[in-house]
Amino acid sequence: MSSFKQIIALLTVILFTQVANAQELNFIVKDSTEFVSGKDYILGDFTIVGLERFSEQTVKVHSGLIKDSSIKLPGDKLTSAIKRLYETKQFSKVDVFLTKIEDGVAYLEIEVVELPQLDKMVFANTNNTKTKTLQEEVKIKAGDMVTDNLLVTTKNFFQEKYKKDGFLNAKVSIDTRKSEKPNAVDLLVNIDKGEKVKINKINFHGIDKFSSKKLKKQMKKTKQKMFGRVWKKSKFIETEYKNDLQNIIDAYSEKGFRDAIITDKKITKNANNTIDLDIYIEEGAKYYFGDIDFIGNTVYSDEQLQRFLKLDKGDVYNSKVLKERVSGDGTPDSEDIQTFYLNNGYLFANVTPVETRVFNDSINIEVRIYEDEVATIRTVTVNGNERTNDHVVYRELRTKPGNLFSKEDIIRSVREISQLGFFDAEAISPDVKPNSIDKTVDLDYNVAEKGSSQIELQGGYGGKSFIGTLGLTFNNFSIKDIFKKDAYQPLPMGDGQALSLRLQKSKFYSTYSFSFTEPWMGGRKPKSLSFSVYNSRQFGYTSNYNVNKDQGLNIWGASFGLGQRLKWPDDYFQLSQSIGYQRYELNNYKAIASLSFSDGVSNNLSYNIVFSRSSSGPNPIFPMSGSEFSIGFKATPPFSLISGKDYTEMNDENKYKWLEYYKTTFKAKWYTPLYKKLVLMTNTEFGILGYYNKDIGYSPFERYIVGGDGLAQYRFDGSETIGLRGYENGSLSNASDGGTMYNKFTMELRYPITLKPTASIYAAAFVEAGNSYKGIENYNPFYLKRSAGAGLRIFMPQFGLLGIDFAHGFDALPGTNEKSGWQTHFIIGQQF
């Protein structure tokens, strides 16, 4: 022990001696001036020499030395002054000279050598665009100090950059030249990237349980040369190669070979600028799960936890699956033991799988559980809702103060906030703040407002006419503040109500509408109230599609609806009901082929009920998971059955004075994430129009118009426009009266380009099929009109959804032998 202390003491002396010597290297005595080392002196005037860019006073301030203060030569103050000047990273050398001592006053001269500044970077054999790109990537700018370290790191950066692009033999040289500016230099960068080095062969050694082909599939980014490979290049990138080697080990581990290791790896360079990779693997033995025991669980039985673990004795050992089923796979809807506890209040629970014994080819596992007490939500706050009133957000939350903590309730709350449409869905972030002492948790939801009101400029060409729409939609309106002058900024906002004014016009028709929706009638329960009024005027046309305003159909209508969120079968369901009335006034209007009269009035009093479920999200503009289902039934009273009149000899004017019909519609969408943000949207739709009395037959209104971009959907004659890209608007239905049945199927791949609140953009590729039919007797689910294409969607809060599609219709239009071919569709305010 005594020898150990002596060694430590000796090392300490050596260390301090070296430090002292280092300090003295910068302290020089001029003209044999005599001084006593370590003695206190008064610091007299001191000067700074060697300056080019900086003022002497500036350097004096940075040194920290103060005239007339006490100082030792050499000493801590002087050492600190030198250190401070070096720390400014403006000097390559700092020397301190003692010029004289008079009456205990020491006079110093500090000589510095300023580092040169960078004036510009010059790249040899590079155009201006590439030069600008390289300068931005290296992140060096004019005015930076040019040090040896900067030269080395810059050279290394470019070498690594080109290596990542497959140029393993890239050579980089960096020189400096004096600039025209004082004490400034230019960096001369010469890059010879050479040719890309590609992988000729990948050879595996020592493998028996896996084939070379299967192991090569595990190497996602490292591929050997192969004719016809387009998507995956065969360039060699070292970082990706290391990741792929780990992928190989993971593949072995998932099949029970937990001891598999890569014992060696070699890279052989070939003469044709390619390399061969040789990978040596020791596979080891294959293992199986032995006994699996749950330790520490008192709240839930082994049987309950086993429903999540789903692993039994004798199963092939897979550490990845074990970890995912105990702690989760990182997805919001992960079904695992840890999440099971988190969803039931056990925020502080800890679940850990432990290997307890390896015996022959079996591994015993203990799932050790520390349950702790349940956590109660203490406070819930929302931050960032500058325009939206607090109660609008709070009423959507599934997490309430006093409730038990639940992870799934937080995820659901985030979705519900997103579905409001008032906030940037990508920026909603819950902040969980646990308090382990009192077993409570505080929740903060951070949101960022986005524009929710829209000026809708809708346009499309179809049916021999341009269709334009001008609309104002306020999706976060506040009707209670309409009489408050201060609330007009520019309109009363913040209560989550929807107010819409719309004008749509084409050569052949015009429509006007007003609607209002209160999503929480009374403010206490999610029961919605809505009403709307509208007017539509449609005009006749000649054989060459010129408008004839002497022929017209005038429609007046209003509707009143109530909606309610349901708790059964689950709380994603909603029930909506409405009553509507339309009055149809015909004035020499002959465009409806199913009507034998052209002058008269028809009335439409209907009841509509829709049972729906929507779990898509979290982003309403670009859903990545979930589904949307709805089944609707719309019907009028059976007037003919009630009246008891004989309709066999009755003319159409009296038959259709009060319309009667029933309609059933089914729609379903699924959103399936395929890879990262690549999403598959699948859609199916079906609709049928029926009648009560065969002597009256199908209603002349309420038909289905199939084909085109789906824009002409506000005519208010009850006709539903069903978009089917690749065909002209309405071309798959009889334009004069439409179909009484339709079905449609869509598969669409979507990928987001950006999901920023200012503009969300995604690309899509799709295939579609659908058709309309006259009567159930003509229905054939396999007689479909097919199309395929691609498009782009842009959502801007001020203008809504904009888009363009290029689609090819593969089949002939009804009544012709000519295929539809390529069609261009401009989509505004419409989703498929």
Tab-separated table of C-alpha atoms in Angstrom, residues 136-486:
chain	number	residue	atom	x	y	z
A	136	GLU	CA	-24.134	23.232	-48.352
A	137	GLU	CA	-23.392	19.631	-47.409
A	138	VAL	CA	-20.001	20.294	-45.824
A	139	LYS	CA	-21.479	23.204	-43.807
A	140	ILE	CA	-18.389	25.415	-44.014
A	141	LYS	CA	-18.932	29.085	-44.673
A	142	ALA	CA	-16.881	32.175	-45.412
A	143	GLY	CA	-15.416	33.634	-42.236
A	144	ASP	CA	-14.689	30.287	-40.554
A	145	MET	CA	-11.199	29.936	-39.107
A	146	VAL	CA	-8.989	27.674	-41.211
A	147	THR	CA	-7.254	25.297	-38.816
A	148	ASP	CA	-5.435	22.019	-39.344
A	149	ASN	CA	-8.446	20.285	-37.807
A	150	LEU	CA	-10.799	21.937	-40.309
A	151	LEU	CA	-8.636	20.752	-43.201
A	152	VAL	CA	-8.564	17.177	-41.901
A	153	THR	CA	-12.291	16.971	-41.109
A	154	THR	CA	-13.225	18.494	-44.473
A	155	LYS	CA	-11.092	15.972	-46.326
A	156	ASN	CA	-12.571	13.101	-44.302
A	157	PHE	CA	-16.109	14.368	-44.923
A	158	PHE	CA	-15.764	14.257	-48.700
A	159	GLN	CA	-14.049	10.889	-48.654
A	160	GLU	CA	-16.827	9.386	-46.533
A	161	LYS	CA	-19.485	11.050	-48.653
A	162	TYR	CA	-18.259	9.443	-51.844
A	163	LYS	CA	-17.658	6.120	-50.124
A	164	LYS	CA	-21.347	6.099	-49.136
A	165	ASP	CA	-22.189	6.583	-52.809
A	166	GLY	CA	-20.095	3.548	-53.762
A	167	PHE	CA	-16.855	5.334	-54.763
A	168	LEU	CA	-14.532	3.397	-52.475
A	169	ASN	CA	-11.405	4.606	-54.285
A	170	ALA	CA	-12.267	8.299	-54.117
A	171	LYS	CA	-9.265	10.573	-53.536
A	172	VAL	CA	-9.548	14.026	-51.986
A	173	SER	CA	-6.837	16.666	-51.704
A	174	ILE	CA	-7.221	20.060	-50.037
A	175	ASP	CA	-4.773	22.958	-50.387
A	176	THR	CA	-4.866	26.603	-49.372
A	177	ARG	CA	-3.950	29.727	-51.260
A	178	LYS	CA	-3.732	33.291	-50.067
A	179	SER	CA	-6.819	35.327	-50.751
A	180	GLU	CA	-6.991	38.945	-51.834
A	181	LYS	CA	-8.565	39.755	-48.474
A	182	PRO	CA	-6.237	40.374	-45.492
A	183	ASN	CA	-5.316	37.247	-43.514
A	184	ALA	CA	-7.747	35.101	-45.509
A	185	VAL	CA	-7.278	31.998	-47.629
A	186	ASP	CA	-9.180	30.027	-50.219
A	187	LEU	CA	-9.644	26.269	-49.915
A	188	LEU	CA	-8.811	24.410	-53.102
A	189	VAL	CA	-10.667	21.098	-53.115
A	190	ASN	CA	-9.823	18.485	-55.708
A	191	ILE	CA	-11.990	15.367	-55.744
A	192	ASP	CA	-11.208	12.374	-57.905
A	193	LYS	CA	-14.088	10.072	-57.158
A	194	GLY	CA	-13.007	7.398	-59.616
A	195	GLU	CA	-15.431	4.707	-60.666
A	196	LYS	CA	-18.101	3.119	-58.491
A	197	VAL	CA	-17.049	-0.099	-56.863
A	198	LYS	CA	-19.705	-2.757	-57.297
A	199	ILE	CA	-20.144	-6.087	-55.610
A	200	ASN	CA	-19.325	-8.970	-57.901
A	201	LYS	CA	-20.051	-11.867	-55.548
A	202	ILE	CA	-21.187	-12.492	-51.987
A	203	ASN	CA	-19.865	-15.805	-50.658
A	204	PHE	CA	-20.939	-17.434	-47.380
A	205	HIS	CA	-18.758	-19.958	-45.590
A	206	GLY	CA	-19.670	-22.393	-42.841
A	207	ILE	CA	-23.422	-22.342	-43.483
A	208	ASP	CA	-25.616	-25.414	-43.294
A	209	LYS	CA	-28.996	-24.392	-41.869
A	210	PHE	CA	-29.543	-21.464	-44.245
A	211	SER	CA	-29.003	-21.298	-47.986
A	212	SER	CA	-26.903	-18.559	-49.563
A	213	LYS	CA	-29.998	-17.312	-51.383
A	214	LYS	CA	-31.920	-16.843	-48.139
A	215	LEU	CA	-29.033	-15.070	-46.419
A	216	LYS	CA	-28.622	-12.727	-49.378
A	217	LYS	CA	-32.293	-11.753	-48.996
A	218	GLN	CA	-31.535	-10.619	-45.447
A	219	MET	CA	-28.983	-8.168	-46.832
A	220	LYS	CA	-31.394	-5.361	-47.673
A	221	LYS	CA	-28.857	-2.821	-48.934
A	222	THR	CA	-25.873	-4.955	-49.933
A	223	LYS	CA	-26.562	-6.710	-53.231
A	224	GLN	CA	-24.317	-8.437	-55.745
A	225	LYS	CA	-24.416	-7.649	-59.455
A	226	MET	CA	-27.303	-9.270	-61.259
A	227	PHE	CA	-28.773	-8.709	-64.687
A	228	GLY	CA	-32.164	-7.024	-64.512
A	229	ARG	CA	-31.807	-5.561	-61.000
A	230	VAL	CA	-33.199	-2.031	-61.094
A	231	TRP	CA	-34.385	-1.016	-57.632
A	232	LYS	CA	-31.432	-2.264	-55.584
A	233	LYS	CA	-27.987	-1.192	-56.741
A	234	SER	CA	-24.919	-3.367	-56.188
A	235	LYS	CA	-22.700	-0.588	-54.836
A	236	PHE	CA	-20.774	-1.208	-51.632
A	237	ILE	CA	-21.431	1.082	-48.662
A	238	GLU	CA	-19.615	0.084	-45.508
A	239	THR	CA	-22.200	1.316	-42.978
A	240	GLU	CA	-25.011	-0.477	-44.787
A	241	TYR	CA	-22.845	-3.584	-45.074
A	242	LYS	CA	-22.427	-3.643	-41.284
A	243	ASN	CA	-26.200	-3.291	-40.831
A	244	ASP	CA	-26.806	-6.142	-43.238
A	245	LEU	CA	-24.382	-8.367	-41.359
A	246	GLN	CA	-26.474	-7.729	-38.252
A	247	ASN	CA	-29.587	-8.600	-40.266
A	248	ILE	CA	-28.027	-11.995	-40.995
A	249	ILE	CA	-27.431	-12.636	-37.298
A	250	ASP	CA	-30.993	-11.516	-36.516
A	251	ALA	CA	-32.329	-13.961	-39.104
A	252	TYR	CA	-30.448	-16.807	-37.403
A	253	SER	CA	-31.663	-15.675	-33.986
A	254	GLU	CA	-35.307	-15.641	-35.147
A	255	LYS	CA	-34.931	-19.296	-36.160
A	256	GLY	CA	-33.497	-20.403	-32.819
A	257	PHE	CA	-29.771	-20.032	-33.553
A	258	ARG	CA	-29.095	-17.558	-30.738
A	259	ASP	CA	-25.334	-18.288	-30.685
A	260	ALA	CA	-24.739	-17.627	-34.389
A	261	ILE	CA	-21.820	-15.270	-34.996
A	262	ILE	CA	-19.818	-13.922	-37.919
A	263	THR	CA	-16.284	-15.098	-37.253
A	264	ASP	CA	-14.606	-13.305	-40.128
A	265	LYS	CA	-15.304	-11.183	-43.187
A	266	LYS	CA	-13.055	-10.398	-46.116
A	267	ILE	CA	-13.150	-7.964	-49.007
A	268	THR	CA	-11.280	-8.959	-52.155
A	269	LYS	CA	-10.671	-6.353	-54.853
A	270	ASN	CA	-10.949	-7.467	-58.462
A	271	ALA	CA	-9.332	-6.040	-61.563
A	272	ASN	CA	-12.635	-4.896	-63.079
A	273	ASN	CA	-13.326	-2.403	-60.272
A	274	THR	CA	-15.517	-4.853	-58.377
A	275	ILE	CA	-15.129	-6.606	-55.053
A	276	ASP	CA	-15.995	-10.000	-53.646
A	277	LEU	CA	-17.386	-10.299	-50.129
A	278	ASP	CA	-16.594	-13.431	-48.125
A	279	ILE	CA	-18.566	-13.902	-44.922
A	280	TYR	CA	-17.648	-16.653	-42.463
A	281	ILE	CA	-20.427	-17.791	-40.135
A	282	GLU	CA	-20.507	-20.108	-37.148
A	283	GLU	CA	-24.152	-21.121	-36.882
A	284	GLY	CA	-24.159	-22.842	-33.502
A	285	ALA	CA	-26.954	-25.017	-32.119
A	286	LYS	CA	-30.681	-24.530	-32.550
A	287	TYR	CA	-32.578	-23.734	-29.335
A	288	TYR	CA	-36.156	-24.130	-28.200
A	289	PHE	CA	-38.205	-22.547	-25.436
A	290	GLY	CA	-38.135	-24.548	-22.228
A	291	ASP	CA	-40.235	-23.703	-19.196
A	292	ILE	CA	-41.851	-20.255	-19.301
A	293	ASP	CA	-42.888	-18.879	-15.919
A	294	PHE	CA	-44.545	-15.629	-14.898
A	295	ILE	CA	-43.090	-14.191	-11.691
A	296	GLY	CA	-44.620	-11.360	-9.654
A	297	ASN	CA	-48.044	-11.129	-11.303
A	298	THR	CA	-50.833	-10.738	-8.760
A	299	VAL	CA	-53.390	-8.714	-10.715
A	300	TYR	CA	-53.571	-10.918	-13.800
A	301	SER	CA	-53.355	-14.693	-13.969
A	302	ASP	CA	-50.803	-16.656	-15.971
A	303	GLU	CA	-53.574	-17.601	-18.410
A	304	GLN	CA	-54.426	-13.938	-19.068
A	305	LEU	CA	-50.792	-13.025	-19.702
A	306	GLN	CA	-50.247	-16.082	-21.883
A	307	ARG	CA	-52.872	-14.711	-24.312
A	308	PHE	CA	-50.385	-11.963	-25.137
A	309	LEU	CA	-47.186	-14.013	-24.934
A	310	LYS	CA	-48.448	-16.836	-27.192
A	311	LEU	CA	-45.252	-18.861	-26.677
A	312	ASP	CA	-45.155	-22.436	-25.415
A	313	LYS	CA	-42.559	-24.921	-24.323
A	314	GLY	CA	-41.055	-26.584	-27.386
A	315	ASP	CA	-41.478	-23.588	-29.701
A	316	VAL	CA	-38.386	-22.509	-31.630
A	317	TYR	CA	-36.526	-19.934	-29.549
A	318	ASN	CA	-36.960	-16.412	-30.922
A	319	SER	CA	-35.650	-13.591	-28.767
A	320	LYS	CA	-37.154	-10.934	-31.050
A	321	VAL	CA	-40.680	-12.310	-30.780
A	322	LEU	CA	-40.220	-12.780	-27.017
A	323	LYS	CA	-39.230	-9.132	-26.603
A	324	GLU	CA	-42.060	-7.846	-28.814
A	325	ARG	CA	-44.733	-9.835	-26.992
A	326	VAL	CA	-43.439	-8.735	-23.619
A	327	SER	CA	-42.505	-5.090	-24.296
A	328	GLY	CA	-44.156	-4.243	-27.626
A	329	ASP	CA	-43.157	-3.843	-31.258
A	330	GLY	CA	-43.208	-0.034	-31.260
A	331	THR	CA	-46.576	0.354	-33.018
A	332	PRO	CA	-49.489	2.183	-31.348
A	333	ASP	CA	-51.743	-0.895	-31.458
A	334	SER	CA	-49.129	-3.370	-30.203
A	335	GLU	CA	-50.632	-6.267	-28.227
A	336	ASP	CA	-48.124	-7.206	-25.532
A	337	ILE	CA	-47.922	-7.692	-21.775
A	338	GLN	CA	-46.396	-4.291	-20.989
A	339	THR	CA	-49.091	-2.487	-23.011
A	340	PHE	CA	-51.763	-4.618	-21.332
A	341	TYR	CA	-50.628	-3.274	-17.963
A	342	LEU	CA	-50.307	0.296	-19.311
A	343	ASN	CA	-53.858	0.197	-20.668
A	344	ASN	CA	-55.185	-0.717	-17.243
A	345	GLY	CA	-53.542	1.938	-15.106
A	346	TYR	CA	-50.186	0.305	-14.298
A	347	LEU	CA	-47.942	3.072	-15.580
A	348	PHE	CA	-45.122	2.117	-13.225
A	349	ALA	CA	-45.234	-1.605	-13.995
A	350	ASN	CA	-42.086	-3.186	-15.372
A	351	VAL	CA	-42.101	-6.447	-17.345
A	352	THR	CA	-38.768	-8.095	-18.184
A	353	PRO	CA	-38.028	-11.469	-19.835
A	354	VAL	CA	-34.971	-13.221	-18.349
A	355	GLU	CA	-33.172	-16.349	-19.521
A	356	THR	CA	-32.743	-18.410	-16.353
A	357	ARG	CA	-31.267	-21.660	-17.640
A	358	VAL	CA	-29.809	-23.099	-20.821
A	359	PHE	CA	-30.008	-26.886	-20.741
A	360	ASN	CA	-29.024	-28.859	-23.814
A	361	ASP	CA	-31.132	-27.243	-26.554
A	362	SER	CA	-33.732	-25.635	-24.263
A	363	ILE	CA	-33.842	-22.199	-22.687
A	364	ASN	CA	-35.986	-21.557	-19.628
A	365	ILE	CA	-37.590	-18.112	-19.400
A	366	GLU	CA	-38.937	-16.111	-16.494
A	367	VAL	CA	-41.164	-13.148	-17.283
A	368	ARG	CA	-40.497	-11.025	-14.217
A	369	ILE	CA	-43.213	-8.520	-13.416
A	370	TYR	CA	-43.130	-5.612	-11.017
A	371	GLU	CA	-46.705	-4.353	-10.975
A	372	ASP	CA	-46.597	-1.463	-8.479
A	373	GLU	CA	-49.755	0.569	-7.832
A	374	VAL	CA	-52.124	1.934	-10.454
A	375	ALA	CA	-51.525	5.505	-11.604
A	376	THR	CA	-54.316	8.080	-11.569
A	377	ILE	CA	-54.489	11.027	-13.940
A	378	ARG	CA	-54.023	14.179	-11.876
A	379	THR	CA	-54.151	16.964	-14.473
A	380	VAL	CA	-54.828	17.208	-18.203
A	381	THR	CA	-53.832	20.301	-20.159
A	382	VAL	CA	-53.855	21.304	-23.828
A	383	ASN	CA	-51.257	23.722	-25.158
A	384	GLY	CA	-51.133	25.542	-28.480
A	385	ASN	CA	-54.862	25.952	-29.236
A	386	GLU	CA	-54.743	29.675	-29.910
A	387	ARG	CA	-58.000	29.934	-31.883
A	388	THR	CA	-59.938	26.834	-30.840
A	389	ASN	CA	-61.680	27.142	-27.481
A	390	ASP	CA	-60.547	24.774	-24.727
A	391	HIS	CA	-63.873	22.983	-24.357
A	392	VAL	CA	-63.836	21.945	-28.026
A	393	VAL	CA	-60.606	20.014	-27.469
A	394	TYR	CA	-61.237	18.758	-23.927
A	395	ARG	CA	-64.560	17.163	-24.837
A	396	GLU	CA	-62.772	14.941	-27.373
A	397	LEU	CA	-60.248	13.585	-24.865
A	398	ARG	CA	-60.586	10.071	-23.500
A	399	THR	CA	-58.247	10.933	-20.623
A	400	LYS	CA	-59.939	12.751	-17.752
A	401	PRO	CA	-58.586	13.806	-14.335
A	402	GLY	CA	-59.346	11.063	-11.828
A	403	ASN	CA	-59.328	8.298	-14.442
A	404	LEU	CA	-56.778	5.512	-14.403
A	405	PHE	CA	-53.866	5.984	-16.757
A	406	SER	CA	-54.365	4.243	-20.097
A	407	LYS	CA	-51.995	4.208	-23.063
A	408	GLU	CA	-54.786	3.331	-25.495
A	409	ASP	CA	-56.867	6.251	-24.201
A	410	ILE	CA	-53.982	8.613	-24.993
A	411	ILE	CA	-53.648	7.184	-28.511
A	412	ARG	CA	-57.391	7.506	-29.028
A	413	SER	CA	-57.351	11.084	-27.726
A	414	VAL	CA	-54.640	12.007	-30.221
A	415	ARG	CA	-56.768	10.544	-33.016
A	416	GLU	CA	-59.884	12.437	-31.917
A	417	ILE	CA	-57.976	15.740	-31.745
A	418	SER	CA	-56.638	15.057	-35.230
A	419	GLN	CA	-60.112	14.242	-36.595
A	420	LEU	CA	-61.332	17.701	-35.604
A	421	GLY	CA	-59.346	19.035	-38.545
A	422	PHE	CA	-58.272	22.170	-36.688
A	423	PHE	CA	-54.723	21.058	-35.831
A	424	ASP	CA	-51.679	19.738	-37.650
A	425	ALA	CA	-52.085	15.973	-37.262
A	426	GLU	CA	-48.317	15.382	-37.478
A	427	ALA	CA	-47.573	17.846	-34.663
A	428	ILE	CA	-49.956	16.521	-31.983
A	429	SER	CA	-47.763	15.163	-29.187
A	430	PRO	CA	-48.830	13.949	-25.741
A	431	ASP	CA	-46.374	14.594	-22.920
A	432	VAL	CA	-46.685	12.057	-20.095
A	433	LYS	CA	-45.307	13.273	-16.749
A	434	PRO	CA	-45.405	10.500	-14.130
A	435	ASN	CA	-45.217	11.235	-10.404
A	436	SER	CA	-43.825	8.076	-8.815
A	437	ILE	CA	-44.181	9.372	-5.249
A	438	ASP	CA	-47.965	9.802	-5.200
A	439	LYS	CA	-48.642	7.432	-8.135
A	440	THR	CA	-50.251	10.093	-10.323
A	441	VAL	CA	-49.577	11.336	-13.818
A	442	ASP	CA	-49.940	14.701	-15.541
A	443	LEU	CA	-50.811	14.762	-19.247
A	444	ASP	CA	-50.022	17.626	-21.596
A	445	TYR	CA	-51.328	17.559	-25.161
A	446	ASN	CA	-49.295	19.858	-27.399
A	447	VAL	CA	-51.039	20.971	-30.590
A	448	ALA	CA	-50.370	23.379	-33.437
A	449	GLU	CA	-53.296	25.200	-35.033
A	450	LYS	CA	-53.730	25.092	-38.790
A	451	GLY	CA	-56.180	26.829	-41.058
A	452	SER	CA	-59.533	25.073	-41.014
A	453	SER	CA	-61.680	27.457	-43.031
A	454	GLN	CA	-61.688	27.052	-46.769
A	455	ILE	CA	-62.264	29.116	-49.837
A	456	GLU	CA	-63.279	26.376	-52.233
A	457	LEU	CA	-62.631	26.938	-55.916
A	458	GLN	CA	-63.784	23.772	-57.590
A	459	GLY	CA	-63.462	23.066	-61.259
A	460	GLY	CA	-63.737	20.242	-63.733
A	461	TYR	CA	-64.840	19.495	-67.236
A	462	GLY	CA	-67.448	16.834	-67.914
A	463	GLY	CA	-70.784	16.288	-69.526
A	464	LYS	CA	-69.893	18.761	-72.313
A	465	SER	CA	-69.561	21.604	-69.843
A	466	PHE	CA	-67.166	23.217	-67.415
A	467	ILE	CA	-68.327	22.813	-63.808
A	468	GLY	CA	-67.237	25.491	-61.360
A	469	THR	CA	-67.869	25.868	-57.654
A	470	LEU	CA	-67.276	28.771	-55.340
A	471	GLY	CA	-67.754	28.004	-51.685
A	472	LEU	CA	-66.947	29.339	-48.252
A	473	THR	CA	-66.612	26.747	-45.517
A	474	PHE	CA	-65.913	27.671	-41.919
A	475	ASN	CA	-65.156	24.475	-40.022
A	476	ASN	CA	-64.442	26.050	-36.640
A	477	PHE	CA	-67.239	28.587	-36.469
A	478	SER	CA	-68.751	30.096	-33.306
A	479	ILE	CA	-72.384	31.056	-33.731
A	480	LYS	CA	-72.713	32.333	-30.152
A	481	ASP	CA	-70.227	35.116	-30.930
A	482	ILE	CA	-71.867	36.460	-34.074
A	483	PHE	CA	-73.079	39.553	-32.221
A	484	LYS	CA	-69.695	40.236	-30.610
A	485	LYS	CA	-67.798	42.840	-32.578
A	486	ASP	CA	-64.406	41.832	-31.188
